[in-house]
CSV table of C-alpha atoms and ligand atoms in Angstrom, one decimal:
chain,number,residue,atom,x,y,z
C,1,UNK,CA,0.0,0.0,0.0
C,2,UNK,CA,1.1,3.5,-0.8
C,3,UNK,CA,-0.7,6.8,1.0
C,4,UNK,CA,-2.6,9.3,-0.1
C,5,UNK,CA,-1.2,12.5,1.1
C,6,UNK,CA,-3.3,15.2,2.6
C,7,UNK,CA,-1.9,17.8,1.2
C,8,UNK,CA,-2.6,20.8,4.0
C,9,UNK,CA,-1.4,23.4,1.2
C,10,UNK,CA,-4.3,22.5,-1.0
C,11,UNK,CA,-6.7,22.4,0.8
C,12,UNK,CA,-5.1,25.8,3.0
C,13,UNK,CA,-5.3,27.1,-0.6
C,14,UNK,CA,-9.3,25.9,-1.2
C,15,UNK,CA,-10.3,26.9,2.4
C,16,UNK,CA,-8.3,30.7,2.2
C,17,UNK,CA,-10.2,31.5,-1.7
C,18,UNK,CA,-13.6,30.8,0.1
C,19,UNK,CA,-12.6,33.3,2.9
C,20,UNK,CA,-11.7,35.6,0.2
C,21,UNK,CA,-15.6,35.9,-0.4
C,22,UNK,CA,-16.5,36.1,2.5
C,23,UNK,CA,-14.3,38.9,3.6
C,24,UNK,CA,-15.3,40.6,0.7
C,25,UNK,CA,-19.1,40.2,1.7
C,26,UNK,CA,-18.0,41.7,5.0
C,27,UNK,CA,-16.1,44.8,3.2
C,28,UNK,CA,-20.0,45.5,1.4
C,29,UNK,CA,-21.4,46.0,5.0
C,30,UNK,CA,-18.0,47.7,6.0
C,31,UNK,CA,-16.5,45.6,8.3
C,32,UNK,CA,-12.3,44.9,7.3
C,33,UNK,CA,-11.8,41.7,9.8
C,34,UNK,CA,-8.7,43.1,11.7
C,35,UNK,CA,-6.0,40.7,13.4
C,36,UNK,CA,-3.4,41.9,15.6
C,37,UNK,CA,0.2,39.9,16.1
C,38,UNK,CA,2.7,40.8,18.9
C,39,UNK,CA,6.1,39.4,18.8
C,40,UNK,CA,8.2,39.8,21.7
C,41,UNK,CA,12.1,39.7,20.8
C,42,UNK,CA,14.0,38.4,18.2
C,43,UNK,CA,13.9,34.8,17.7
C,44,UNK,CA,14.0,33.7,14.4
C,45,UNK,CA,11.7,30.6,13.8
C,46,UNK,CA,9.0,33.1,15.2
C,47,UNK,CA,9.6,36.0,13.0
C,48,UNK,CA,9.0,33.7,10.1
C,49,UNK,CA,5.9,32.5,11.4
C,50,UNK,CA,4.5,35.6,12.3
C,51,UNK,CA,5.4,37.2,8.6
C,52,UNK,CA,3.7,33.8,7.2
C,53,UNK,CA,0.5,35.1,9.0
C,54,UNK,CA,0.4,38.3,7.8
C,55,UNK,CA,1.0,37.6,4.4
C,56,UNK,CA,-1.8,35.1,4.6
C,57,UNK,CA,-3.7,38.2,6.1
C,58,UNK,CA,-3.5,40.4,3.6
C,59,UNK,CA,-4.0,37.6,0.5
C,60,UNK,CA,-7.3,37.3,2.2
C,61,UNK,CA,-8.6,40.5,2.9
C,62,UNK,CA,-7.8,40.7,6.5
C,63,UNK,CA,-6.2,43.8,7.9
C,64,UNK,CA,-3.5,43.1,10.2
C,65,UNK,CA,-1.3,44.9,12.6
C,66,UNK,CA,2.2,43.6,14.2
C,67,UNK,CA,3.4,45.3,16.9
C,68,UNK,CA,7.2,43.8,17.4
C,69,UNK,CA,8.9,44.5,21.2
C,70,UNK,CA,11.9,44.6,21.8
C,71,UNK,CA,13.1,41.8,24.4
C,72,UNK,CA,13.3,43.6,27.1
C,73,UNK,CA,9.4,45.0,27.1
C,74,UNK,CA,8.0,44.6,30.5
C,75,UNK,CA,5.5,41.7,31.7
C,76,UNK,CA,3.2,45.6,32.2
C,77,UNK,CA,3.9,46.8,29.2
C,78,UNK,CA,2.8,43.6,27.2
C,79,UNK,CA,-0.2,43.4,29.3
C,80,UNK,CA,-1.2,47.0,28.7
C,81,UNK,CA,-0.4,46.7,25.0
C,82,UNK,CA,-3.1,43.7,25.4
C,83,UNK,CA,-5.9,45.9,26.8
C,84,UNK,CA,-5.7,48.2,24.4
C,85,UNK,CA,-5.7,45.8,21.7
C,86,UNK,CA,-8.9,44.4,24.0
C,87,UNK,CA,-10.9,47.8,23.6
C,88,UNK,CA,-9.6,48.4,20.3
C,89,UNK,CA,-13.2,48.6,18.0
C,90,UNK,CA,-11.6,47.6,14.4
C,91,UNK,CA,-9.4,44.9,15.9
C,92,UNK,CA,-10.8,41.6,16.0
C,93,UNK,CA,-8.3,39.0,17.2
C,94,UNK,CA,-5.6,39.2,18.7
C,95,UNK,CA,-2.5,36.9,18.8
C,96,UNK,CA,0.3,37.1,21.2
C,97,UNK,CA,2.9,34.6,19.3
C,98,UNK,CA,4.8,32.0,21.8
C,99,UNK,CA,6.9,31.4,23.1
C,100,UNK,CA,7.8,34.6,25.4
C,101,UNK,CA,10.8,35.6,27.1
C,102,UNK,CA,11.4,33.9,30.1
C,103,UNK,CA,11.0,37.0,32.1
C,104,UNK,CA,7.0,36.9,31.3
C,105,UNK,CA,4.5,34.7,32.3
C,106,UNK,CA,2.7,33.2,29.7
C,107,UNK,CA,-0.5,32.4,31.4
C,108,UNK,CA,-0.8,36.0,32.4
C,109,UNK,CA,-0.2,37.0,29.1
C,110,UNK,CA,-2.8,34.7,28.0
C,111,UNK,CA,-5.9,34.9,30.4
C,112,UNK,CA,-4.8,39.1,29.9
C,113,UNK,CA,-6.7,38.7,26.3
C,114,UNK,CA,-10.4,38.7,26.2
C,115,UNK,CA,-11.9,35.2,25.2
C,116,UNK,CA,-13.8,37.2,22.1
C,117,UNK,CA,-10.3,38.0,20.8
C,118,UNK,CA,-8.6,34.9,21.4
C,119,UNK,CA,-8.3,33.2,17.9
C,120,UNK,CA,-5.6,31.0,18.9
C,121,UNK,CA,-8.0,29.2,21.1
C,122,UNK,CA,-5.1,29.4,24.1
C,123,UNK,CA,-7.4,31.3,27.0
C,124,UNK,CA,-8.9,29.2,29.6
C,125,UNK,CA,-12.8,29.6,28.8
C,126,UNK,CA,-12.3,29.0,25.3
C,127,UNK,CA,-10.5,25.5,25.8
C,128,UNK,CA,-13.3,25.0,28.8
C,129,UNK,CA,-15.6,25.8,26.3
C,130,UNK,CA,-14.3,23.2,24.0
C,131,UNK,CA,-14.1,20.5,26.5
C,132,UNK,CA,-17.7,20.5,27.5
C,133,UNK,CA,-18.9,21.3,24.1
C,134,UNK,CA,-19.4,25.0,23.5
C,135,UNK,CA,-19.4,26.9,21.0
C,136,UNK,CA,-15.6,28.8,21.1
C,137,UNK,CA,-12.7,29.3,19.1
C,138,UNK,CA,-10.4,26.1,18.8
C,139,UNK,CA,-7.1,26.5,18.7
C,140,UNK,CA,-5.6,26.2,15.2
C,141,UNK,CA,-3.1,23.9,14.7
C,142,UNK,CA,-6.0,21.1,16.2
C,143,UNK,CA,-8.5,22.5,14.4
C,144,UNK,CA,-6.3,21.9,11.1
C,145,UNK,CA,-5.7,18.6,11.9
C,146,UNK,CA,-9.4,17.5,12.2
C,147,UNK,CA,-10.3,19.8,9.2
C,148,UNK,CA,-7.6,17.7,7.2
C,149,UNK,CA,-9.2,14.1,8.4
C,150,UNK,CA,-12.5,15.2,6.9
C,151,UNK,CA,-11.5,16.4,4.0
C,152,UNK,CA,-11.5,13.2,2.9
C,153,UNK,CA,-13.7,10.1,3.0
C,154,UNK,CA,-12.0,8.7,7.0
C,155,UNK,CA,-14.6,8.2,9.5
C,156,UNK,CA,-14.1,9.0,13.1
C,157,UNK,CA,-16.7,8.3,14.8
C,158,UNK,CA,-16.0,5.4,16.4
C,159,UNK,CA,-12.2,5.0,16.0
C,160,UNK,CA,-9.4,4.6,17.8
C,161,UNK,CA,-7.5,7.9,17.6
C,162,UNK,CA,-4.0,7.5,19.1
C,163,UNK,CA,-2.4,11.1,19.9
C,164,UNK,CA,1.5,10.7,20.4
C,165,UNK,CA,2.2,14.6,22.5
C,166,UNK,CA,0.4,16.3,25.4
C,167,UNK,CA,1.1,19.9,24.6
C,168,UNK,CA,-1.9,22.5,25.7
C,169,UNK,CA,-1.5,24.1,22.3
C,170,UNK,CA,-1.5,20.7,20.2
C,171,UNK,CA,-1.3,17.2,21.6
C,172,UNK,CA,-4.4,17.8,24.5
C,173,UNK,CA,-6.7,19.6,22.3
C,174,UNK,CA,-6.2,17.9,19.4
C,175,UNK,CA,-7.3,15.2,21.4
C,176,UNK,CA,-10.1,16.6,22.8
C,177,UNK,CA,-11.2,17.4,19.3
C,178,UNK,CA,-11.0,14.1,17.8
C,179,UNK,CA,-13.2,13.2,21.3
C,180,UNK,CA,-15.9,15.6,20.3
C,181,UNK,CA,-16.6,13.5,17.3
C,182,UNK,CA,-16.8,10.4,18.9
C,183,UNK,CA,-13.5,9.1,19.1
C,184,UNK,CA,-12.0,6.8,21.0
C,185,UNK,CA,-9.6,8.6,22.4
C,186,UNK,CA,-5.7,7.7,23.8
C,187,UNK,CA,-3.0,9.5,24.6
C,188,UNK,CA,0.6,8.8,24.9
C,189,UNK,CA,3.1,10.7,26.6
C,190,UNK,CA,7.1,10.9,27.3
C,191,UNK,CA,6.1,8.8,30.5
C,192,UNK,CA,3.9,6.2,28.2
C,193,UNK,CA,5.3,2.4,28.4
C,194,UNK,CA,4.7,0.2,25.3
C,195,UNK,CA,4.0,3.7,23.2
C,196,UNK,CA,4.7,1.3,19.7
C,197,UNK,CA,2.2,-1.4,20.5
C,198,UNK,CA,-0.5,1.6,21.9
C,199,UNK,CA,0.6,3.6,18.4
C,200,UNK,CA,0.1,0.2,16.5
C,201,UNK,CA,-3.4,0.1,17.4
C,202,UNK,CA,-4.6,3.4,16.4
C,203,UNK,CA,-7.1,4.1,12.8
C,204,UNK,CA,-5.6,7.5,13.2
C,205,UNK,CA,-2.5,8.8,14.7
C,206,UNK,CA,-1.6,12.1,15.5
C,207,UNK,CA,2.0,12.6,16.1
C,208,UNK,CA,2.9,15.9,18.0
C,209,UNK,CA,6.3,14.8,19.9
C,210,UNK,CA,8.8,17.4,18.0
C,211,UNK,CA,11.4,14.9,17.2
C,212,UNK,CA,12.8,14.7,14.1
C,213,UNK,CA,12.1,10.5,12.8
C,214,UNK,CA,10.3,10.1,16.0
C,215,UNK,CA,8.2,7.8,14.2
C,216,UNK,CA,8.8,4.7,12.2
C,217,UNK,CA,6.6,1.8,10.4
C,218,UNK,CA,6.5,-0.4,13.8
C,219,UNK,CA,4.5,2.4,15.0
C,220,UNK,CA,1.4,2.1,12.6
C,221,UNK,CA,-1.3,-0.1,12.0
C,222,UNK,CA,-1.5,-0.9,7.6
C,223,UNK,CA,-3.8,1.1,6.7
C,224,UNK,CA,-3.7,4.0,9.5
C,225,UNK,CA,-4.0,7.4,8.8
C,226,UNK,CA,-1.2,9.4,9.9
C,227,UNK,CA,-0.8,12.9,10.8
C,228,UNK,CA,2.6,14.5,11.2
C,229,UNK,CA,2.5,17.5,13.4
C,230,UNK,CA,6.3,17.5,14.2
C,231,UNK,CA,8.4,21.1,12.7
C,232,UNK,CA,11.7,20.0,13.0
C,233,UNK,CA,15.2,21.5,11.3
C,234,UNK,CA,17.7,18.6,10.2
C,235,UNK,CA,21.1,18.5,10.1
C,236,UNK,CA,21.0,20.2,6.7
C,237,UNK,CA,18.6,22.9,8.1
C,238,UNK,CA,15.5,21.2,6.0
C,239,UNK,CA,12.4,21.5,7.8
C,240,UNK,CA,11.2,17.5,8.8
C,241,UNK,CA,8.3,16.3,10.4
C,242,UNK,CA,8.3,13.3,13.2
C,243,UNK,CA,7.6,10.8,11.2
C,244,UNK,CA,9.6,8.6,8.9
C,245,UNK,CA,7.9,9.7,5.6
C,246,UNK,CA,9.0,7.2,3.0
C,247,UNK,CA,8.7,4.4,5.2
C,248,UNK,CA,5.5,5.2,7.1
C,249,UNK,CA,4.0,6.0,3.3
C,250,UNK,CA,4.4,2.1,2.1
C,251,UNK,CA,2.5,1.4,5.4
C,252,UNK,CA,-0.3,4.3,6.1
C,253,UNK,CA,-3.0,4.9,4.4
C,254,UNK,CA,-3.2,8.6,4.6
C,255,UNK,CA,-0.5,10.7,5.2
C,256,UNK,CA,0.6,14.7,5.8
C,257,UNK,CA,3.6,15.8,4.4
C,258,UNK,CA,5.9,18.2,6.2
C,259,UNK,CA,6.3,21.2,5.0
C,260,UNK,CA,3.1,22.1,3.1
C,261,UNK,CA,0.8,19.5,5.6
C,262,UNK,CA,-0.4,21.0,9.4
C,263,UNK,CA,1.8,24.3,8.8
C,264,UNK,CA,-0.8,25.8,6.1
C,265,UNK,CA,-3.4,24.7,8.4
C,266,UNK,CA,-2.6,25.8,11.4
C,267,UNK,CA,-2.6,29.6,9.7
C,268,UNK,CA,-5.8,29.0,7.9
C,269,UNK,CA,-7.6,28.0,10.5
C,270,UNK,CA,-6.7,31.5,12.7
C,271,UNK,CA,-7.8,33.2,9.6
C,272,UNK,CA,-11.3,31.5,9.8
C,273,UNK,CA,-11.3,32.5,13.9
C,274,UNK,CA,-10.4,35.7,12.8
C,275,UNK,CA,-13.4,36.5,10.2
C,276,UNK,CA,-15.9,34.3,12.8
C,277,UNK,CA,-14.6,36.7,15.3
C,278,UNK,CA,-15.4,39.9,12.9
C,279,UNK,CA,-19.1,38.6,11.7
C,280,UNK,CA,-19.6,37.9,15.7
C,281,UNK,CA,-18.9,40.9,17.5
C,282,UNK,CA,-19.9,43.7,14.7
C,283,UNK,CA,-23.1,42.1,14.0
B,301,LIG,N1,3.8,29.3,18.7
B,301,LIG,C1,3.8,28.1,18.1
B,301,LIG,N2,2.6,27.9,17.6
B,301,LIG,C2,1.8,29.0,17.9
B,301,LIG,C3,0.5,29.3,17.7
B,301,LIG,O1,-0.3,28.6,17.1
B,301,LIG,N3,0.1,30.5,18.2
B,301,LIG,C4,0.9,31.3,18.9
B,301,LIG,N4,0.4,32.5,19.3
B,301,LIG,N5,2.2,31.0,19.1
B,301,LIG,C5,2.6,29.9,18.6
């Protein structure tokens, strides 16, 4: 068997000319959907990410403002730069990239935003929200990972979802996610024993561990479908997943690439919070 690969960049690419019309409904009743991106210091990985969001912005008709600090800005002077950004009428989402400098507390940081702006899903009554149900924005790179599974004929009701990572921002919700559409859910864990045989069992695994070849064919079931959440650099400064590709591909049955698989995703998906966020609170 050879996988099919979910390719996130098509179907980023599908989902992002939709929003195009919808953002351009929302100009005809005046409302520009505005996102707002602070970046705290200068790490590199994070500059690119953040200038990958607002070009996606502005290919979409979203306004967006980054506000880059300098290093040294004040846990104060974030969190006033957030309340602003909370009262601020034309600003719809706001998006406080991680991670921070170790001098600022991220929880603070994040429970500082209101729950109507958080389009990253991070803030503690949004992810409450999604545990028992709720309507609420979900984070993104979760969100991408489930919109991926569906868009293509894989049931998951009723499967065994295996979810290799515990991270708030990934591994837990994408979990709790999969568990929302009837699921069965497991998770495994840097303290899991027998992780292969638990990974071996799963219809769909998630793999969110940030290892580069984390994973390998012993790991999957023939016929699985396996998602590759893992942004890793190699020793030649390529950008890798977790998984094995070429060897998990002769085995899976589905497959996301890295680059061009949860990465897209992850960005279209805070695009569609950020336009749900605009037709919500200027209605
Ligand atoms: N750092 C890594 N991923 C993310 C994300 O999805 N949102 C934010 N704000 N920071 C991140």
């Amino acid at each position: 068997m050879t996988a099919e690969i979910i390719s996130g960049k098509e179907l980023s690419a599908q989902k992002r000319e939709e929003m195009k019309y919808r953002t351009q409904e929302l100009k005809e009743q005046g409302i520009i959907p505005g996102l707002a991106v602070i970046l705290v210091g200068e790490d590199p990985a994070s500059q690119s990410y953040v200038r990958g969001k607002q070009r996606a912005c502005e290919e979409t008709g979203i306004h967006s403002e980054l506000y880059e600090l300098p290093e040294s800005t004040t846990e104060e002077e974030l969190l006033g730069r957030i309340r602003e950004l909370n009262d601020a009428q034309h600003i719809d989402g706001i998006l406080v990239q991680l991670p921070l400098p170790s001098h600022i507390s991220e929880d603070a940081v994040i429970d500082a935003i209101v729950p109507e702006k958080d389009v990253d899903g991070f803030h503690p009554v949004n992810i409450g929200r999604m545990m028992i149900g709720r309507e609420a924005f979900l984070p993104c790179t979760p969100a991408g990972i489930v919109e991926m599974v569906k868009s293509r004929e894989i049931s998951i009701e009723g499967r065994h979802v295996v979810v290799i990572g515990r991270s708030n921002i990934v591994g837990k919700p994408a979990g709790q996610l999969f568990l929302n559409e009837n699921a069965t859910v497991t998770y495994c864990h840097s303290r899991t024993e027998n992780m292969k045989e638990i990974a071996a069992q799963a219809d769909i695994l998630v793999v969110a561990v940030g290892k580069e070849e984390f994973v390998g064919r012993e790991y999957i079931k023939p016929g699985a479908v396996v998602i590759d959440v893992g942004v890793n650099r190699n020793s030649e400064g390529n950008l890798t997943g977790d998984v094995k590709f070429e060897e998990v591909k002769e085995v899976a049955s589905y497959l996301t690439p890295v680059p061009g698989g949860v990465g897209p995703m992850t960005i279209t998906m805070l695009l569609n919070n950020t336009i749900e966020s605009a037709q919500k609170r200027r209605r």
